[in-house]
C-alpha cells in the first residue's frame, strides 16, 4: 500500500499527487514511469514520473482524469492509499552534448516535460520551454516551468490567455527567428508530438518524444505497448518511453490507442452510475 | 491385491459443451474410492523408474502405497518431502513424458495415473485445511529469490526449510508468476495457486511484490543489502512476434498479453473488473504449444464462434501436451495444421479483418529433429478472423541481464547456468527455470529451483568455513 501524502488540483481535470514510495524515489530519473493499480480488480495504468524526492522517499504523479481508473484515483485524498505502485520503469531520458534545447509540453504533457526541463536546466543547458493548452483555465505548472527554463512560452488553442496558437506555431517562429536547437523534446498527445516531429524534420532538428501507450506489466512481458520505430517493433515500456520522433509511426500509434475506446467508455459510464452525482463534477 | 485393469480410472470432467463457456476447472478430480482403486494399480515394483522420471524425484511408489491404504494425509506428506507444490504439479506436469512414461504398467495398457493421484492427495489435504507444522532451525543468513513462479517458489521454500531467511522479489502485484498470469483458471484454479503460495509463506518466506529487479533494485544492490546468495527465477517473459506485416494491427495480441489480461487481471469478469480483453467472432491462435492451447480455449470461453489453431507443422510435431490438444478439440477448437501465416490483413481504420496463410508440407528433419515445414506454392488463402493471438514462444526478460554486469547470457538471452547447481558466472548468484532454459515446463523450473537451493546451501556453508 502506498500512501498519498499530498494532493493538489492543478486544473479541473488534472491532479497532482505526492506518493510515499521510497523504492521508486531512490532510483527514479526524468523520463521514467510507474505503473499503479488503485484497488483490487483495478487496471494497471502507466503514469510518467513528474518529480521525485530521494531524501523524503516520495514520487510525484500528475494525471488527467480521462478514464475510469484516473477518475477513481482522483477521488482519493491525502492520507488514502494506492494499492500497487511499481517502478521506476522504462529507460531514463539521456541528454548528452546538448546546449540549446526546446522542451515542449502539450496539455498534461507539460507535467511530463517539466522534470526534463528541470534536469536540463540544472545541467546548465539553455532551455526554451513551450507549453500549450486548450484554454487558459487548463494551464498547469506555469510557475514551475518558468523556473526550469530560460524562456517560457505559453499558448492556448482559443487564445484565452492572450497568446493564441499551437505549440508548433511558437516553435516554428523560434526556429525561423534563428534560434538553433540541438534537441527538441516534445511530450503530449500523439497528434501534437506528430505535428512537432513533422515540423522539426523539415528543419533537421533532432526530436525526442515520449510514448505512453496501453500496457499491462511495463517490463516487456505483454508487448501491448509495441510501437514501430524506423520500421522495427519496439516495446515502449523497456525500449522507451523516449523515441526518435522522426522515426515513429505515429499513425499506427494513434490507431492502437483507440483499441479499447468502446470499453473505456463503458467502464466510465459504469463508474458514473456507481458514483451517481459525480457526472457533472 | 493389485488392480490389473489396463486402463486408468477415469477422472470426471465438465462436459466439453458446458465447459467451453465457463472458466471453471475442466477436470473435477477423483473421489476417495476412485483414488484408492487407481492407487491399487501400482505394482510397487523394485525398479521404481517413475521416481527417476520425476524432475523433483517424488517418492511415487511410497505415496501411492499409502493412498491404496486410504492414508491420504500420509500420502500427501510423502509427496511434500520433495515437492513443494503438489496441487499444481498434479494438474500441469506433463506426466506422460516423465513419471508415467516410464511406468511399468504402461508397457501393457495405460500407466498408473500418477498425476491424478498426486492431485487428489493435495486437494484432499487442502480441503481439510490442515496447517503444516514445520520445525525450522533459523539461521540469520539472508537469501534473495527473484521471481515467484515455480522456480522461485520452490527454491525459496527449500531454502526456508533449511533455515535461511528468504525474501522473494516479484515484479507483479500478485505472486505466482506464470501460475497466475499464464496458465488459465480452467486448468489451474488461482485460489489453489494462492493456497500453495500461502504454504510457502508459512515457512517464513517473505514475498515483496511490485519489485522489478533490474529497475526497482539491482542484483548488486541486493548484495549490498546483505543478501548472501541470490537465485534468479525471472522466467521467460518476453513475447516473440513473427515479423510479418500487420502484426501491430488492433486485434493482434501476444499470447502473453492475452492470457495476462484474462488470468492475472481477470478480464473474463469484465466489466466487474476494470481490465478488458477483445475477442472477435473468429480468432486465430498461431502456434502449437500449451500456451497456444490455453489461448485458444480461453478465446472460445470468451464467446468466439470459431477459434483456429494455426500451426506450421503437423499435429505430430506439436509441442503441446496430448491431453491439452485433446481437450481443445473436444471444446470445438479447429486445428489448421501445416498452415503458416504470411500476413495479417487490416481494415482501413486499423483492425484485423483476416489472416493470409500458406499451406506447408513436411521436408527433411531440421536441427530440432522435427521435419522442416516447406511452403506449398500457390496455396495462399485467407482466413476470416478479427483477432490474432501469437503464441510462438517467449524469450527471457533482458531487464536483469542489462543491469547486472558480469552476468553471462546466451545470445538468445538465456542466463548461462550450471545444469546441476544453477551457478551463474557471478559467485553467489544462481539461476534456474525459464530464465535459463527458455520457455519450458513448471516442473522443470521446480527441479531447477530445488537443485539451486541445495547448491546455495553448500555455497553458504563453505563461505562460512
XYZ file of C-alpha atoms in Angstrom:
746
model
C 0.000 0.000 0.000
C 1.282 3.430 -0.955
C 0.159 6.489 0.938
C -0.934 9.714 -0.731
C 0.945 12.416 1.166
C -0.255 15.410 -0.789
C -2.947 16.145 -3.344
C -3.351 19.269 -5.440
C -5.877 20.147 -8.098
C -3.960 21.768 -10.948
C -6.931 22.351 -13.196
C -10.466 20.928 -13.305
C -9.221 17.717 -14.934
C -5.636 17.441 -13.770
C -4.476 16.445 -10.315
C -1.112 16.108 -8.666
C -0.298 13.568 -6.002
C 2.810 13.038 -3.936
C 3.119 9.363 -3.109
C 5.153 7.726 -0.377
C 7.219 5.297 -2.478
C 10.839 5.227 -1.296
C 11.905 2.305 -3.504
C 10.779 4.148 -6.635
C 12.071 7.524 -5.446
C 15.531 6.109 -4.823
C 16.110 5.306 -8.478
C 13.699 7.497 -10.424
C 15.058 9.645 -13.262
C 13.295 12.020 -15.665
C 11.600 10.153 -18.498
C 10.779 7.086 -16.454
C 7.315 5.983 -15.428
C 5.459 3.988 -12.812
C 2.529 1.595 -13.056
C -0.202 1.759 -10.480
C -3.328 -0.108 -9.565
C -5.761 1.855 -7.442
C -7.611 -1.042 -5.854
C -8.366 -4.766 -6.130
C -9.897 -5.542 -9.516
C -8.445 -2.339 -10.933
C -6.436 -1.849 -14.094
C -2.701 -1.341 -14.188
C -2.019 2.051 -15.747
C 1.305 3.695 -16.568
C 1.964 7.273 -15.458
C 5.118 9.231 -16.113
C 7.045 10.342 -13.048
C 6.537 14.093 -12.721
C 9.013 14.604 -9.872
C 10.763 12.721 -7.108
C 12.424 13.409 -3.798
C 15.019 10.811 -2.882
C 15.527 12.170 0.611
C 11.876 12.036 1.573
C 11.208 8.935 -0.469
C 8.385 10.450 -2.470
C 7.301 10.344 -6.088
C 5.007 12.894 -7.700
C 2.471 11.916 -10.313
C 0.272 14.222 -12.328
C -2.690 12.773 -14.132
C -5.626 13.824 -16.204
C -8.982 12.296 -15.383
C -9.825 10.722 -18.694
C -10.929 7.186 -17.862
C -12.351 5.154 -15.054
C -9.036 4.484 -13.338
C -7.807 8.074 -13.380
C -11.204 9.294 -12.168
C -11.124 6.781 -9.367
C -7.610 7.862 -8.487
C -8.814 11.444 -8.465
C -11.401 10.640 -5.808
C -8.685 9.598 -3.350
C -7.416 12.119 -0.844
C -4.391 12.835 1.263
C -3.953 10.003 3.708
C -5.583 7.442 1.406
C -3.628 4.568 -0.087
C -2.979 3.302 -3.583
C -2.880 -0.494 -3.700
C 0.065 -1.001 -6.052
C 2.775 1.343 -7.273
C 5.763 -0.061 -9.128
C 8.799 1.470 -10.795
C 10.773 3.251 -11.920
C 10.188 1.652 -15.310
C 11.499 2.424 -18.760
C 14.783 3.977 -19.782
C 15.618 7.392 -18.333
C 15.971 10.251 -20.787
C 19.570 10.949 -21.616
C 20.776 14.317 -22.680
C 24.367 14.278 -23.803
C 26.202 17.047 -25.575
C 23.281 19.409 -25.773
C 23.495 23.145 -25.174
C 20.227 24.501 -26.550
C 17.046 22.564 -26.101
C 13.410 23.320 -26.760
C 11.153 21.470 -24.319
C 7.551 21.275 -25.468
C 4.592 20.096 -23.453
C 1.040 19.828 -24.677
C -1.720 19.682 -22.051
C -0.886 17.059 -19.484
C 2.392 16.594 -21.374
C 3.570 19.759 -19.638
C 3.705 17.720 -16.440
C 5.982 15.181 -18.049
C 8.066 17.789 -19.833
C 8.647 19.625 -16.574
C 11.153 17.196 -14.962
C 13.046 17.121 -18.253
C 13.269 20.899 -18.373
C 14.286 20.971 -14.718
C 17.033 18.412 -15.230
C 18.399 20.165 -18.348
C 18.262 23.484 -16.583
C 20.214 22.102 -13.651
C 22.823 20.806 -16.105
C 23.352 24.350 -17.383
C 21.606 23.727 -20.685
C 19.737 26.645 -22.235
C 16.074 25.685 -22.199
C 13.251 27.261 -24.181
C 10.025 25.831 -22.849
C 6.795 25.877 -24.826
C 3.621 24.657 -23.213
C 0.214 24.648 -24.840
C -3.330 24.148 -23.580
C -6.865 24.267 -24.948
C -7.723 27.338 -22.869
C -6.329 29.397 -20.024
C -8.229 27.503 -17.322
C -6.295 24.385 -18.171
C -2.834 25.894 -17.822
C -0.692 23.951 -15.358
C 2.832 24.244 -13.982
C 3.419 27.729 -15.397
C 5.439 28.899 -12.405
C 7.454 25.691 -12.183
C 8.219 25.744 -15.890
C 9.287 29.351 -15.701
C 11.863 28.445 -13.069
C 13.095 25.476 -15.044
C 13.661 27.371 -18.294
C 15.394 30.402 -19.733
C 12.311 31.428 -21.656
C 8.780 30.168 -21.304
C 6.062 30.430 -23.948
C 2.502 29.549 -23.010
C -0.055 29.168 -25.783
C -3.753 28.398 -25.822
C -5.776 26.981 -28.682
C -8.512 29.580 -28.151
C -6.227 32.468 -27.282
C -7.882 32.953 -23.894
C -4.517 33.667 -22.264
C -3.781 36.284 -24.887
C -1.465 34.044 -26.830
C -3.430 32.106 -29.405
C -1.870 29.248 -31.279
C -0.388 25.785 -31.101
C 2.987 24.878 -29.657
C 4.155 24.203 -33.205
C 3.427 27.816 -34.144
C 5.746 29.023 -31.388
C 8.440 26.519 -32.251
C 8.339 27.409 -35.949
C 8.614 31.084 -35.106
C 11.571 30.485 -32.771
C 13.401 28.428 -35.369
C 12.593 30.962 -38.113
C 13.952 33.717 -35.878
C 17.271 31.929 -35.924
C 17.215 30.007 -32.637
C 19.336 26.895 -33.080
C 18.330 23.845 -31.082
C 20.436 20.699 -30.688
C 17.381 18.891 -29.485
C 13.629 19.262 -29.257
C 11.773 17.300 -26.598
C 8.064 17.010 -27.323
C 5.617 15.472 -24.884
C 1.872 15.471 -25.164
C -0.968 14.000 -27.180
C 0.122 11.842 -30.126
C -1.218 14.331 -32.688
C 0.835 17.098 -31.079
C 4.010 15.043 -30.968
C 3.437 14.095 -34.588
C 2.969 17.740 -35.588
C 6.151 18.791 -33.774
C 8.104 15.903 -35.302
C 6.888 16.755 -38.797
C 7.923 20.353 -38.271
C 11.378 19.639 -36.868
C 12.043 17.061 -39.551
C 11.767 19.759 -42.172
C 14.336 21.810 -40.248
C 16.526 18.803 -39.500
C 16.357 19.221 -35.717
C 16.663 16.054 -33.673
C 13.448 15.382 -31.767
C 12.669 13.050 -28.915
C 9.095 12.176 -27.974
C 7.723 10.248 -25.013
C 5.247 7.463 -25.786
C 2.572 6.394 -23.352
C 0.656 3.520 -24.950
C -1.588 0.899 -23.354
C 0.471 -1.526 -21.312
C -0.027 -4.075 -18.571
C 3.199 -5.121 -16.900
C 5.650 -2.430 -18.000
C 8.531 -4.900 -18.010
C 8.453 -6.164 -21.597
C 6.172 -9.058 -20.903
C 2.939 -8.331 -22.708
C 4.037 -6.480 -25.822
C 0.811 -4.467 -25.772
C 2.834 -1.254 -25.882
C 4.576 -2.027 -29.146
C 5.358 0.875 -31.430
C 7.002 0.865 -34.823
C 10.207 2.893 -34.804
C 12.214 3.070 -38.015
C 10.350 0.028 -39.309
C 11.184 -2.079 -36.254
C 8.868 -3.201 -33.463
C 9.862 -1.670 -30.130
C 8.270 -2.025 -26.721
C 7.645 1.418 -25.215
C 7.997 0.015 -21.684
C 11.536 -1.347 -21.967
C 12.943 0.219 -25.153
C 11.378 3.611 -24.379
C 9.317 5.515 -23.492
C 11.549 8.054 -25.301
C 11.965 7.556 -29.041
C 13.211 9.498 -32.030
C 10.153 11.421 -33.171
C 11.269 11.296 -36.788
C 11.248 7.505 -36.845
C 7.957 6.751 -35.067
C 4.938 5.529 -36.999
C 2.516 7.957 -35.356
C -0.473 6.946 -37.460
C -0.164 3.401 -36.192
C 0.290 4.602 -32.606
C -2.857 6.743 -32.896
C -4.793 3.748 -34.212
C -3.518 1.477 -31.489
C -4.500 3.970 -28.819
C -8.117 3.603 -29.897
C -8.138 -0.167 -29.338
C -10.166 -0.074 -26.143
C -12.232 3.044 -26.823
C -15.543 1.190 -26.518
C -14.503 -0.484 -23.273
C -13.123 2.763 -21.874
C -16.445 4.439 -22.465
C -18.315 1.501 -20.957
C -16.137 1.497 -17.839
C -16.530 5.202 -17.431
C -20.304 5.103 -17.749
C -20.483 2.409 -15.168
C -18.207 4.395 -12.919
C -20.554 7.368 -13.183
C -23.544 5.155 -12.475
C -21.964 3.949 -9.270
C -20.868 7.384 -8.215
C -24.173 8.968 -9.199
C -23.804 12.674 -8.700
C -20.247 12.960 -9.924
C -21.314 13.009 -13.544
C -21.215 16.748 -13.736
C -18.221 17.088 -11.461
C -4.462 -57.295 -4.391
C -3.301 -55.164 -7.279
C -5.873 -53.755 -9.646
C -4.843 -55.235 -13.008
C -7.140 -53.112 -15.184
C -5.266 -51.935 -18.281
C -6.938 -48.558 -18.102
C -6.600 -45.700 -15.659
C -9.614 -44.961 -13.510
C -11.275 -42.164 -15.443
C -11.322 -38.716 -13.904
C -14.675 -36.901 -14.161
C -14.615 -33.783 -16.300
C -17.019 -30.993 -17.122
C -18.865 -31.726 -20.345
C -17.000 -30.080 -23.271
C -20.052 -28.142 -24.452
C -20.634 -26.766 -20.994
C -17.057 -26.038 -20.026
C -16.178 -24.161 -23.211
C -18.461 -21.437 -21.922
C -17.081 -21.118 -18.405
C -13.723 -20.674 -16.722
C -14.230 -23.319 -14.039
C -11.780 -26.178 -13.835
C -12.177 -28.776 -16.573
C -11.200 -31.836 -14.552
C -13.101 -32.500 -11.360
C -10.640 -34.838 -9.659
C -11.012 -38.317 -8.176
C -13.228 -39.320 -5.285
C -11.617 -41.236 -2.404
C -12.894 -44.511 -3.873
C -11.500 -43.722 -7.312
C -8.153 -42.741 -5.828
C -7.847 -45.973 -3.873
C -8.858 -48.023 -6.899
C -6.300 -46.291 -9.115
C -3.593 -46.447 -6.439
C -4.040 -50.196 -6.396
C -2.842 -50.351 -9.998
C 0.697 -49.549 -8.829
C 2.758 -52.736 -8.567
C 5.236 -51.083 -6.213
C 7.914 -52.502 -8.499
C 11.549 -52.696 -7.497
C 12.948 -50.670 -10.355
C 10.841 -47.546 -9.495
C 11.519 -45.894 -12.861
C 8.859 -43.263 -12.086
C 10.962 -41.663 -9.340
C 13.862 -41.059 -11.691
C 11.374 -39.841 -14.299
C 10.282 -37.017 -11.989
C 12.369 -33.831 -12.089
C 11.918 -33.430 -8.317
C 12.048 -37.178 -7.573
C 8.737 -37.503 -5.766
C 8.664 -40.811 -3.840
C 5.927 -42.078 -6.083
C 5.539 -45.758 -5.116
C 5.602 -44.837 -1.421
C 2.889 -42.227 -1.674
C 0.745 -44.411 -3.894
C 1.051 -47.340 -1.483
C -0.140 -45.092 1.336
C -3.004 -43.967 -0.821
C -4.068 -47.511 -1.656
C -4.372 -47.985 2.097
C -6.550 -44.906 2.351
C -3.848 -42.995 4.226
C -4.335 -39.779 2.292
C -2.691 -37.434 4.743
C 0.421 -39.572 4.955
C 0.453 -39.844 1.178
C 0.332 -36.064 0.873
C 3.142 -35.557 3.359
C 5.230 -38.122 1.486
C 4.831 -36.095 -1.717
C 5.648 -32.898 0.143
C 9.005 -34.296 1.201
C 10.337 -33.429 -2.245
C 7.593 -31.411 -3.930
C 6.511 -28.060 -2.538
C 3.623 -27.552 -4.947
C 1.772 -30.872 -5.398
C -1.667 -29.423 -6.210
C -0.051 -27.569 -9.094
C 2.130 -30.421 -10.356
C -0.749 -32.880 -10.230
C -2.507 -30.625 -12.722
C 0.052 -29.149 -15.078
C 3.014 -31.559 -15.133
C 3.435 -33.434 -18.409
C 3.355 -36.804 -16.632
C 3.104 -38.586 -19.974
C 6.688 -37.591 -20.802
C 8.004 -38.039 -17.242
C 6.921 -40.386 -14.437
C 4.069 -42.030 -16.319
C 6.121 -42.514 -19.486
C 8.415 -44.962 -17.715
C 5.786 -46.654 -15.523
C 5.952 -50.445 -15.752
C 2.200 -50.662 -16.106
C 2.466 -48.600 -19.259
C 4.196 -51.411 -21.112
C 0.870 -53.129 -21.465
C -2.051 -50.773 -21.136
C -2.074 -47.359 -19.507
C 0.444 -46.327 -16.866
C -0.672 -45.614 -13.313
C -2.369 -42.195 -13.181
C 0.356 -40.696 -11.021
C -0.625 -37.113 -11.808
C -4.269 -37.644 -10.904
C -3.275 -39.323 -7.653
C -0.900 -36.524 -6.743
C -3.613 -34.019 -7.445
C -6.079 -35.962 -5.325
C -3.706 -36.111 -2.362
C -3.088 -32.363 -2.492
C -6.748 -31.471 -2.894
C -7.760 -33.844 -0.112
C -5.284 -32.256 2.248
C -6.155 -28.688 1.271
C -9.872 -29.328 1.675
C -9.189 -30.260 5.270
C -7.141 -27.135 5.675
C -4.619 -28.778 7.913
C -1.890 -26.395 8.937
C 1.503 -27.738 8.128
C 3.696 -27.706 11.142
C 7.276 -27.225 10.272
C 10.057 -27.146 12.768
C 12.770 -24.974 11.317
C 16.108 -24.139 12.813
C 16.537 -20.493 11.731
C 19.876 -19.080 10.669
C 20.314 -15.365 10.149
C 21.588 -15.693 6.625
C 19.617 -13.792 4.000
C 18.902 -15.152 0.535
C 17.062 -13.251 -2.204
C 14.914 -15.013 -4.773
C 13.904 -13.114 -7.889
C 10.542 -14.127 -9.270
C 7.744 -16.005 -7.561
C 6.943 -18.510 -10.285
C 7.511 -22.244 -9.909
C 11.327 -21.982 -9.853
C 11.419 -19.161 -7.321
C 8.733 -20.573 -5.025
C 10.436 -23.978 -4.932
C 13.894 -22.579 -4.313
C 12.563 -20.242 -1.614
C 10.596 -22.979 0.144
C 13.538 -25.373 0.190
C 15.920 -22.704 1.479
C 13.425 -21.665 4.144
C 13.178 -25.260 5.295
C 16.957 -25.269 5.635
C 16.643 -22.291 7.937
C 17.589 -19.419 5.662
C 15.822 -16.117 5.811
C 14.372 -15.861 2.311
C 12.840 -12.869 0.545
C 11.168 -13.205 -2.850
C 11.081 -10.168 -5.132
C 8.120 -10.214 -7.508
C 7.557 -7.680 -10.299
C 3.780 -8.059 -10.468
C 1.274 -7.069 -7.795
C 0.436 -10.749 -7.215
C 2.930 -13.571 -6.650
C 2.847 -16.796 -8.634
C 4.450 -15.868 -11.935
C 3.247 -17.966 -14.851
C 0.996 -19.944 -12.489
C -1.012 -16.744 -12.028
C -0.643 -14.821 -15.281
C -0.136 -17.636 -17.781
C -1.996 -20.846 -17.034
C -5.768 -20.314 -17.169
C -8.175 -20.784 -14.304
C -9.856 -23.746 -16.035
C -6.600 -25.686 -15.945
C -5.162 -24.369 -12.705
C -7.553 -22.586 -10.329
C -5.972 -19.449 -8.914
C -7.265 -19.889 -5.364
C -5.364 -23.151 -5.324
C -2.178 -21.438 -6.504
C -2.767 -18.864 -3.791
C -3.017 -21.641 -1.201
C 0.277 -23.125 -2.354
C 1.872 -19.681 -2.132
C 0.450 -19.284 1.367
C 2.078 -22.532 2.437
C 5.403 -21.176 1.182
C 4.784 -18.003 3.207
C 4.019 -20.127 6.262
C 7.580 -21.405 6.033
C 8.677 -17.868 6.801
C 9.354 -16.720 3.248
C 8.693 -13.024 2.738
C 7.289 -12.017 -0.656
C 7.808 -8.426 -1.796
C 5.530 -7.598 -4.718
C 5.857 -4.593 -7.047
C 9.629 -5.038 -7.134
C 11.104 -5.182 -10.611
C 14.643 -6.408 -10.138
C 16.770 -4.622 -12.691
C 14.672 -1.468 -12.253
C 13.452 -1.007 -8.668
C 16.608 -2.643 -7.352
C 19.606 -4.362 -8.925
C 21.387 -7.600 -8.087
C 24.383 -5.627 -6.842
C 22.146 -3.589 -4.542
C 20.606 -6.759 -3.162
C 24.094 -7.907 -2.235
C 24.735 -4.561 -0.556
C 21.548 -5.069 1.437
C 23.059 -8.197 2.910
C 21.661 -10.955 0.740
C 24.468 -13.506 0.702
C 23.127 -15.524 -2.185
C 20.659 -14.766 -4.940
C 18.514 -17.035 -7.083
C 17.181 -15.674 -10.376
C 13.942 -17.290 -11.472
C 12.580 -14.452 -13.552
C 11.078 -16.644 -16.259
C 10.734 -16.215 -19.979
C 8.580 -13.183 -20.198
C 9.437 -11.543 -23.495
C 6.926 -12.455 -26.208
C 8.176 -13.321 -29.686
C 6.439 -11.928 -32.726
C 6.560 -13.319 -36.251
C 7.831 -10.272 -38.065
C 5.085 -10.387 -40.693
C 3.067 -7.419 -41.986
C 0.061 -6.447 -39.911
C 1.288 -7.589 -36.517
C 0.611 -4.199 -34.961
C -2.990 -4.024 -36.127
C -5.650 -3.634 -33.462
C -6.825 -7.098 -32.511
C -3.391 -8.733 -32.567
C -2.195 -9.947 -29.177
C 0.838 -11.746 -27.922
C -0.353 -14.824 -26.039
C 1.340 -13.282 -23.010
C -0.806 -10.184 -23.159
C -3.999 -12.068 -23.962
C -3.509 -14.552 -21.133
C -2.270 -11.950 -18.633
C -5.358 -9.865 -19.230
C -7.551 -12.909 -18.686
C -5.726 -14.691 -15.869
C -3.902 -12.092 -13.800
C -6.233 -9.176 -14.477
C -9.329 -11.419 -14.691
C -10.654 -9.760 -17.842
C -13.141 -12.608 -18.238
C -15.057 -10.920 -15.418
C -15.094 -7.544 -17.212
C -16.884 -5.182 -16.569
C -16.866 -6.403 -12.961
C -13.137 -5.779 -13.070
C -11.589 -2.898 -14.992
C -9.282 -4.653 -17.463
C -10.928 -5.561 -20.785
C -9.909 -8.049 -23.471
C -11.049 -8.078 -27.093
C -12.222 -11.277 -28.729
C -13.659 -11.221 -32.235
C -16.190 -13.583 -33.798
C -13.371 -15.632 -35.283
C -9.973 -15.992 -33.648
C -6.694 -17.415 -34.929
C -4.057 -18.564 -32.472
C -0.653 -19.020 -34.081
C 1.474 -21.758 -32.504
C 1.226 -25.350 -31.324
C 2.356 -25.357 -27.701
C 0.494 -25.424 -24.406
C 0.311 -21.637 -24.413
C -1.418 -21.722 -27.800
C -3.946 -24.257 -26.472
C -4.564 -22.116 -23.384
C -5.122 -19.016 -25.512
C -7.439 -20.819 -27.946
C -9.523 -22.388 -25.201
C -9.757 -19.040 -23.402
C -10.905 -17.294 -26.590
C -13.609 -19.910 -27.044
C -14.783 -19.375 -23.484
C -14.966 -15.649 -24.088
C -17.552 -16.243 -26.787
C -15.701 -16.600 -30.093
C -17.657 -18.652 -32.637
C -14.665 -20.146 -34.393
C -11.230 -20.500 -32.886
C -8.399 -21.791 -35.048
C -5.036 -23.169 -34.049
C -2.727 -22.242 -36.912
C 0.444 -24.327 -36.805
C 3.059 -24.683 -39.500
C 3.998 -28.298 -38.811
C 1.733 -31.317 -38.437
C -0.072 -32.385 -35.289
C 2.599 -34.994 -34.567
C 5.190 -32.231 -34.090
C 3.017 -30.113 -31.814
C 4.836 -29.359 -28.563
C 1.569 -29.150 -26.583
C 0.593 -31.951 -24.239
C -1.638 -34.561 -25.867
C -4.182 -34.010 -23.125
C -4.392 -30.306 -23.938
C -4.778 -30.951 -27.662
C -7.474 -33.482 -26.866
C -9.283 -31.075 -24.543
C -9.051 -28.276 -27.099
C -10.558 -30.452 -29.824
C -13.355 -31.598 -27.529
C -14.162 -27.971 -26.858
C -14.507 -27.224 -30.539
C -11.153 -25.636 -31.384
C -10.425 -26.046 -35.099
C -6.916 -27.232 -35.961
C -5.307 -25.820 -39.076
C -2.001 -27.640 -39.135
C 0.615 -27.363 -41.881
C -0.512 -23.770 -42.239
C 1.728 -20.746 -41.856
C 0.672 -17.085 -41.621
C 2.140 -14.721 -44.225
C 0.421 -11.504 -43.259
C -2.385 -10.118 -41.170
C -4.858 -8.020 -43.112
C -6.451 -4.898 -41.704
C -9.423 -2.639 -42.269
C -8.888 0.995 -43.234
C -9.083 2.045 -39.600
C -6.506 -0.482 -38.479
C -8.425 -3.510 -37.212
C -7.725 -7.119 -38.090
C -10.026 -8.406 -40.828
C -8.234 -11.581 -41.868
C -5.010 -13.533 -41.971
C -3.345 -14.721 -45.128
C -1.760 -18.153 -44.759
C 0.094 -20.617 -46.910
C -0.104 -24.394 -46.710
C 3.033 -26.287 -45.779
C 4.385 -29.767 -46.363
C 6.997 -31.585 -44.316
C 10.520 -31.971 -45.697
C 13.742 -33.297 -44.182
C 14.302 -33.100 -40.401
C 15.814 -29.812 -39.210
C 18.182 -29.127 -36.299
C 15.358 -29.743 -33.809
C 14.916 -33.241 -35.252
C 11.445 -32.392 -36.465
C 10.635 -32.422 -40.163
C 11.041 -28.976 -41.618
C 7.870 -27.394 -42.992
C 8.170 -26.105 -46.579
C 5.611 -23.741 -48.178
C 3.421 -25.153 -50.937
C 3.452 -22.803 -53.894
C 0.118 -21.324 -54.857
C -1.658 -22.462 -51.682
C -2.103 -18.981 -50.249
C -5.521 -18.430 -48.713
C -7.221 -16.041 -46.328
C -8.827 -17.000 -43.016
C -11.642 -14.753 -41.873
C -10.620 -13.644 -38.369
C -10.914 -10.478 -36.284
C -8.467 -11.464 -33.551
C -4.991 -12.961 -33.895
C -3.074 -14.298 -30.912
C 0.592 -15.013 -31.397
C 1.827 -17.922 -29.298
C 5.137 -18.799 -30.892
C 7.228 -18.674 -27.743
C 8.855 -16.308 -25.289
C 12.408 -15.234 -24.633
C 13.946 -14.497 -21.233
C 13.397 -10.982 -19.961
C 16.500 -8.825 -20.514
C 15.974 -6.436 -17.580
C 18.223 -8.317 -15.157
C 20.896 -9.073 -17.701
C 21.020 -5.404 -18.729
C 21.628 -4.207 -15.169
C 23.910 -6.946 -13.852
C 27.484 -6.525 -15.030
C 29.288 -9.839 -15.267
C 26.176 -11.970 -15.652
C 26.797 -14.094 -18.725
C 23.939 -14.964 -21.037
C 23.453 -16.843 -24.267
C 22.952 -14.876 -27.455
C 19.215 -15.623 -27.346
C 19.006 -14.148 -23.865
C 19.016 -17.154 -21.535
C 21.218 -16.865 -18.445
C 24.167 -19.266 -18.590
C 23.914 -21.506 -15.528
C 25.355 -24.846 -14.479
C 22.812 -27.556 -15.137
C 23.386 -29.308 -11.826
C 23.713 -26.328 -9.494
C 22.294 -23.321 -11.290
C 25.545 -21.437 -10.625
C 25.981 -18.426 -12.929
C 29.109 -16.524 -13.915
C 28.820 -14.496 -10.678
C 29.735 -16.243 -7.412
C 26.732 -16.475 -5.115
C 24.263 -15.818 -7.920
C 22.234 -18.785 -9.146
C 19.558 -19.098 -11.794
C 17.008 -21.609 -12.983
C 13.745 -22.187 -14.779
C 12.708 -20.475 -17.983
C 15.197 -17.635 -17.384
C 17.877 -20.228 -18.126
C 16.193 -22.720 -20.456
C 13.745 -20.517 -22.346
C 10.073 -21.403 -22.108
C 9.732 -24.932 -20.670
C 7.554 -26.588 -18.038
C 6.537 -25.817 -14.474
C 8.120 -28.993 -13.152
C 11.473 -28.426 -14.861
C 11.559 -24.968 -13.319
C 10.771 -26.505 -9.940
C 13.545 -29.052 -10.408
C 15.984 -26.253 -11.177
C 14.834 -24.331 -8.108
C 15.429 -27.380 -5.944
C 18.913 -28.039 -7.275
C 19.837 -24.398 -6.812
C 18.599 -24.457 -3.211
C 20.950 -27.338 -2.445
C 23.822 -25.577 -4.205
C 23.133 -22.297 -2.386
C 23.150 -24.126 0.941
C 26.520 -25.682 0.120
C 27.894 -22.359 -1.075
C 26.846 -20.527 2.081
C 28.193 -23.260 4.351
C 31.516 -23.244 2.529
C 31.633 -19.469 2.619
C 31.450 -19.594 6.409
C 34.070 -22.227 6.993
